[in-house]
Short mmCIF file of C-alpha atoms and ligand atoms in Angstrom, two decimals:
data_model
loop_
_atom_site.label_atom_id
_atom_site.label_comp_id
_atom_site.label_asym_id
_atom_site.label_seq_id
_atom_site.Cartn_x
_atom_site.Cartn_y
_atom_site.Cartn_z
CA MET A 1 -42.68 -59.71 92.49
CA LEU A 2 -40.27 -61.76 90.85
CA PHE A 3 -37.06 -61.03 89.12
CA SER A 4 -36.66 -62.73 85.72
CA ASN A 5 -34.64 -65.18 87.34
CA ASN A 6 -37.72 -66.32 89.67
CA LYS A 7 -35.98 -65.04 92.50
CA ALA A 8 -38.11 -62.68 94.82
CA MET A 9 -37.91 -59.19 94.36
CA SER A 10 -37.80 -57.00 97.58
CA THR A 11 -39.36 -53.68 97.55
CA LYS A 12 -38.92 -50.56 99.76
CA GLU A 13 -41.25 -47.45 100.53
CA ILE A 14 -39.42 -43.99 99.83
CA ASN A 15 -41.51 -41.06 100.47
CA GLY A 16 -44.53 -43.09 99.93
CA HIS A 17 -43.09 -44.59 96.50
CA THR A 18 -42.41 -48.14 96.02
CA HIS A 19 -38.65 -48.79 94.86
CA THR A 20 -37.92 -52.03 93.45
CA GLN A 21 -34.72 -53.74 94.40
CA TYR A 22 -32.04 -52.91 91.58
CA GLN A 23 -30.75 -56.33 90.26
CA ARG A 24 -27.16 -55.92 88.42
CA ASP A 25 -25.15 -58.02 86.21
CA THR A 26 -21.33 -57.43 87.51
CA TYR A 27 -18.46 -58.53 86.26
CA GLU A 28 -15.17 -59.29 87.96
CA LEU A 29 -12.57 -56.46 86.87
CA GLU A 30 -10.89 -57.96 83.87
CA GLU A 31 -14.24 -59.05 82.33
CA ALA A 32 -15.58 -55.77 83.09
CA GLU A 33 -12.41 -54.02 81.23
CA SER A 34 -12.77 -56.33 78.57
CA ARG A 35 -16.22 -55.48 78.03
CA ALA A 36 -15.77 -51.48 78.30
CA LYS A 37 -12.94 -51.91 75.87
CA ALA A 38 -15.05 -54.04 73.24
CA TYR A 39 -18.14 -51.64 73.36
CA TYR A 40 -15.80 -48.61 72.89
CA GLU A 41 -14.00 -50.55 69.77
CA TRP A 42 -17.54 -51.25 68.52
CA LEU A 43 -18.92 -47.68 68.88
CA ASP A 44 -15.88 -46.30 67.25
CA THR A 45 -16.78 -48.32 63.99
CA ARG A 46 -19.98 -45.67 63.98
CA ARG A 47 -19.72 -43.13 61.24
CA THR A 48 -22.39 -40.78 60.09
CA VAL A 49 -23.45 -41.83 56.69
CA ARG A 50 -25.32 -39.15 54.43
CA ASP A 51 -25.63 -41.71 51.30
CA ILE A 52 -28.68 -43.76 52.99
CA SER A 53 -30.35 -46.51 50.69
CA ASP A 54 -34.05 -46.36 49.69
CA LYS A 55 -34.15 -50.13 50.97
CA PRO A 56 -37.20 -50.44 53.36
CA VAL A 57 -37.03 -50.76 56.89
CA SER A 58 -39.77 -52.28 58.80
CA LYS A 59 -41.89 -50.17 61.33
CA GLN A 60 -41.13 -52.55 63.99
CA LEU A 61 -37.38 -51.96 63.65
CA ILE A 62 -38.07 -48.22 64.08
CA LYS A 63 -40.31 -48.56 67.12
CA ASP A 64 -37.55 -50.88 69.11
CA LEU A 65 -35.07 -47.94 68.05
CA ILE A 66 -37.46 -45.50 69.69
CA MET A 67 -37.66 -47.71 72.74
CA ALA A 68 -34.06 -47.91 73.20
CA GLY A 69 -33.76 -44.10 72.79
CA SER A 70 -36.42 -43.65 75.34
CA THR A 71 -34.72 -45.62 77.85
CA ALA A 72 -32.53 -42.59 78.51
CA PRO A 73 -32.19 -40.90 81.70
CA SER A 74 -34.21 -37.59 82.00
CA GLY A 75 -34.88 -34.72 84.43
CA ALA A 76 -37.28 -36.29 87.36
CA HIS A 77 -37.99 -39.24 84.70
CA LYS A 78 -40.54 -36.87 82.66
CA GLN A 79 -39.03 -38.43 79.44
CA PRO A 80 -39.06 -34.77 77.84
CA TRP A 81 -39.30 -36.06 73.98
CA THR A 82 -41.43 -37.07 71.29
CA PHE A 83 -40.22 -39.11 68.64
CA CYS A 84 -41.95 -38.56 64.86
CA ALA A 85 -41.20 -41.35 62.92
CA VAL A 86 -42.00 -40.44 59.05
CA ALA A 87 -42.32 -43.32 56.32
CA SER A 88 -45.07 -41.09 54.41
CA PRO A 89 -43.52 -40.16 50.94
CA GLU A 90 -45.37 -36.99 50.81
CA ILE A 91 -44.47 -35.89 54.22
CA LYS A 92 -40.90 -36.65 53.52
CA LYS A 93 -41.12 -34.83 50.05
CA ALA A 94 -42.64 -31.74 52.31
CA ILE A 95 -39.77 -31.85 54.84
CA ARG A 96 -37.15 -32.33 52.13
CA ALA A 97 -38.14 -29.10 50.18
CA ALA A 98 -38.64 -26.85 53.20
CA ALA A 99 -35.15 -28.11 54.67
CA GLU A 100 -33.64 -27.39 51.44
CA LYS A 101 -35.11 -23.87 51.17
CA GLU A 102 -33.43 -23.28 54.62
CA GLU A 103 -30.41 -25.03 53.76
CA TYR A 104 -29.75 -23.03 50.80
CA GLU A 105 -30.21 -19.73 52.66
CA SER A 106 -27.70 -20.94 55.10
CA TYR A 107 -25.10 -21.97 52.65
CA HIS A 108 -25.56 -19.05 50.79
CA GLY A 109 -24.96 -16.31 53.17
CA ARG A 110 -26.29 -17.23 56.87
CA MET A 111 -23.31 -19.33 57.40
CA SER A 112 -19.68 -17.62 57.97
CA GLU A 113 -16.91 -18.33 55.80
CA ARG A 114 -15.19 -19.83 58.86
CA TRP A 115 -18.26 -22.30 59.26
CA LEU A 116 -18.24 -23.06 55.55
CA ASP A 117 -14.71 -23.68 55.48
CA ASP A 118 -15.12 -26.10 58.54
CA LEU A 119 -17.62 -28.17 56.52
CA LYS A 120 -15.12 -28.50 53.54
CA PRO A 121 -13.51 -31.72 54.63
CA ILE A 122 -17.09 -33.14 55.53
CA GLY A 123 -18.53 -32.37 52.31
CA THR A 124 -22.06 -31.14 52.90
CA ASP A 125 -23.94 -28.77 50.92
CA TRP A 126 -27.84 -27.64 50.71
CA ASP A 127 -28.81 -30.67 48.91
CA LYS A 128 -30.27 -33.15 51.37
CA PRO A 129 -31.57 -36.21 49.26
CA PHE A 130 -31.53 -38.25 52.25
CA LEU A 131 -34.58 -36.66 53.41
CA ASP A 132 -36.63 -38.32 50.77
CA GLU A 133 -34.89 -41.25 50.12
CA ALA A 134 -34.11 -42.91 53.60
CA PRO A 135 -37.17 -45.18 54.38
CA TRP A 136 -37.48 -43.54 57.58
CA LEU A 137 -36.91 -39.99 59.03
CA VAL A 138 -37.32 -39.77 62.86
CA ILE A 139 -37.63 -36.55 64.05
CA VAL A 140 -36.98 -35.81 67.77
CA PHE A 141 -39.01 -33.27 69.39
CA LYS A 142 -38.06 -31.59 72.92
CA ARG A 143 -41.20 -31.22 75.21
CA ILE A 144 -40.60 -27.76 76.77
CA TYR A 145 -43.55 -28.38 79.19
CA GLU A 146 -46.55 -30.66 79.91
CA VAL A 147 -50.05 -29.22 80.16
CA ILE A 148 -51.53 -31.17 83.21
CA ASP A 149 -55.11 -30.19 84.54
CA GLY A 150 -55.10 -26.95 82.31
CA GLU A 151 -51.81 -25.97 84.07
CA LYS A 152 -48.43 -25.51 82.29
CA ARG A 153 -45.61 -27.63 84.09
CA ASN A 154 -41.92 -27.03 82.51
CA ASN A 155 -40.04 -30.30 82.25
CA TYR A 156 -36.51 -30.33 83.82
CA TYR A 157 -32.87 -30.53 82.07
CA VAL A 158 -34.69 -30.88 78.79
CA ASN A 159 -31.78 -30.45 76.58
CA GLU A 160 -29.54 -32.69 78.40
CA SER A 161 -32.15 -35.43 78.49
CA VAL A 162 -33.37 -35.18 75.00
CA GLY A 163 -29.51 -35.27 73.95
CA ILE A 164 -28.89 -38.34 75.49
CA ALA A 165 -31.85 -39.99 74.09
CA CYS A 166 -30.60 -39.21 70.92
CA GLY A 167 -27.37 -40.51 71.84
CA MET A 168 -29.08 -43.56 72.75
CA ILE A 169 -31.02 -44.00 69.56
CA ILE A 170 -27.91 -43.49 67.41
CA SER A 171 -26.32 -46.26 69.19
CA ALA A 172 -29.16 -48.52 68.71
CA ILE A 173 -29.51 -47.76 65.09
CA HIS A 174 -25.57 -48.83 64.71
CA ARG A 175 -26.49 -51.93 66.66
CA ALA A 176 -29.12 -52.88 64.01
CA GLY A 177 -26.47 -52.29 61.15
CA LEU A 178 -28.22 -49.29 59.94
CA VAL A 179 -27.06 -45.76 59.49
CA THR A 180 -28.17 -42.19 60.10
CA LEU A 181 -26.87 -38.61 60.53
CA THR A 182 -27.83 -35.97 62.97
CA HIS A 183 -29.37 -33.18 60.68
CA THR A 184 -29.97 -29.99 61.88
CA PRO A 185 -31.76 -27.70 59.51
CA SER A 186 -31.74 -24.05 60.68
CA PRO A 187 -34.07 -22.93 61.31
CA MET A 188 -36.37 -25.96 62.10
CA ASN A 189 -39.71 -24.70 62.78
CA PHE A 190 -41.01 -25.89 59.61
CA LEU A 191 -41.07 -29.44 61.45
CA THR A 192 -43.60 -28.20 63.91
CA LYS A 193 -45.70 -27.11 61.06
CA ILE A 194 -45.44 -29.90 58.79
CA LEU A 195 -45.77 -32.56 61.44
CA GLY A 196 -48.51 -30.42 63.38
CA ARG A 197 -46.81 -30.42 66.43
CA PRO A 198 -48.61 -28.80 69.65
CA GLU A 199 -46.98 -25.84 71.24
CA ASN A 200 -45.23 -27.30 73.85
CA GLU A 201 -42.98 -29.49 71.42
CA ARG A 202 -39.72 -27.93 69.74
CA PRO A 203 -37.99 -29.73 66.92
CA TYR A 204 -34.41 -31.13 68.25
CA LEU A 205 -32.99 -33.37 65.67
CA LEU A 206 -33.82 -35.17 62.55
CA LEU A 207 -32.44 -38.43 62.21
CA PRO A 208 -32.89 -40.22 58.71
CA ILE A 209 -32.63 -44.03 59.38
CA GLY A 210 -32.05 -46.76 56.92
CA TYR A 211 -29.31 -49.24 55.29
CA PRO A 212 -26.44 -47.39 53.73
CA GLN A 213 -26.24 -47.41 49.78
CA ASP A 214 -24.15 -50.14 48.20
CA GLU A 215 -20.86 -47.83 47.85
CA VAL A 216 -20.45 -44.98 50.36
CA TYR A 217 -17.44 -42.71 51.36
CA VAL A 218 -17.24 -40.99 54.46
CA PRO A 219 -14.61 -38.27 55.44
CA ASN A 220 -11.37 -39.65 56.54
CA LEU A 221 -11.76 -38.23 60.22
CA ARG A 222 -9.54 -38.82 63.21
CA ARG A 223 -11.24 -39.05 66.37
CA LYS A 224 -9.37 -37.28 69.25
CA PRO A 225 -7.27 -39.59 71.30
CA LEU A 226 -8.05 -39.88 75.15
CA GLU A 227 -5.40 -37.44 76.00
CA GLU A 228 -6.98 -34.59 74.25
CA VAL A 229 -10.44 -35.48 75.62
CA ALA A 230 -9.80 -36.54 79.34
CA VAL A 231 -8.08 -35.30 82.47
CA PHE A 232 -7.43 -37.56 85.27
CA TYR A 233 -7.49 -36.33 88.91
CA GLU A 234 -6.18 -39.32 90.99
N1 IYR B 1 -27.17 -27.82 59.05
C1 IYR B 1 -26.33 -27.89 57.91
C2 IYR B 1 -24.97 -27.28 58.15
C3 IYR B 1 -24.18 -28.40 58.89
C4 IYR B 1 -23.45 -27.89 60.06
C5 IYR B 1 -22.73 -28.74 60.81
I1 IYR B 1 -21.92 -27.69 62.40
C6 IYR B 1 -22.29 -29.63 60.36
O1 IYR B 1 -21.34 -30.72 61.25
C7 IYR B 1 -22.77 -30.48 59.04
C8 IYR B 1 -23.91 -29.53 58.64
C9 IYR B 1 -26.42 -29.20 57.16
O2 IYR B 1 -27.23 -30.10 57.49
O3 IYR B 1 -26.09 -29.34 56.12
#
């Protein structure tokens, strides 16, 4: 086998399984520091955007975003996720109607006063126009188990794995200059029904994806500084 730079790639057997040599790009510390800083500063420009334009986004682009999410590490490499990508206006309408029904209940009694208060600076309410205006909705399902030869096999670290995959697709969306928000209608089992998902899948997160509308306002958030999010033990 060859590396992409045409060098020979060596392999090694571990437990009877072939491992291929890991080829890394490494950088001297100064270059590594500057790359880390640049990546952080670029990620820090990402904002959750709820005003998503109806400007079309190609299926090809969505496929690559999904594949970026699907590069996430996962328990025993089971990749316990299914990304359902919805462009159908009828399905989007059905999702919006069902989500708003739940959200209406949440905002009018199911959520505590404190919770509603915490959301005031964000400015959300039960009205979810992005659910049928965004060109695509990607609904991420976690796969609790697989059925292999008629037998249930539980996946491992499913929440961790799917959470990481969501983080990776969110950063890929940002990289493409598109926007999204992490919508979590609650309860969200209506998604299982509308999308006809099997019993081993549970809805995890809904990501509307598209271009931002022409003029968009986002809350004036401050991200915690390093001192508030990290503790160093040296
Ligand atoms: N799921 C609801 C409420 C909501 C909850 C939190 I926590 C947020 O950060 C934002 C919204 C909704 O989508 O409106």
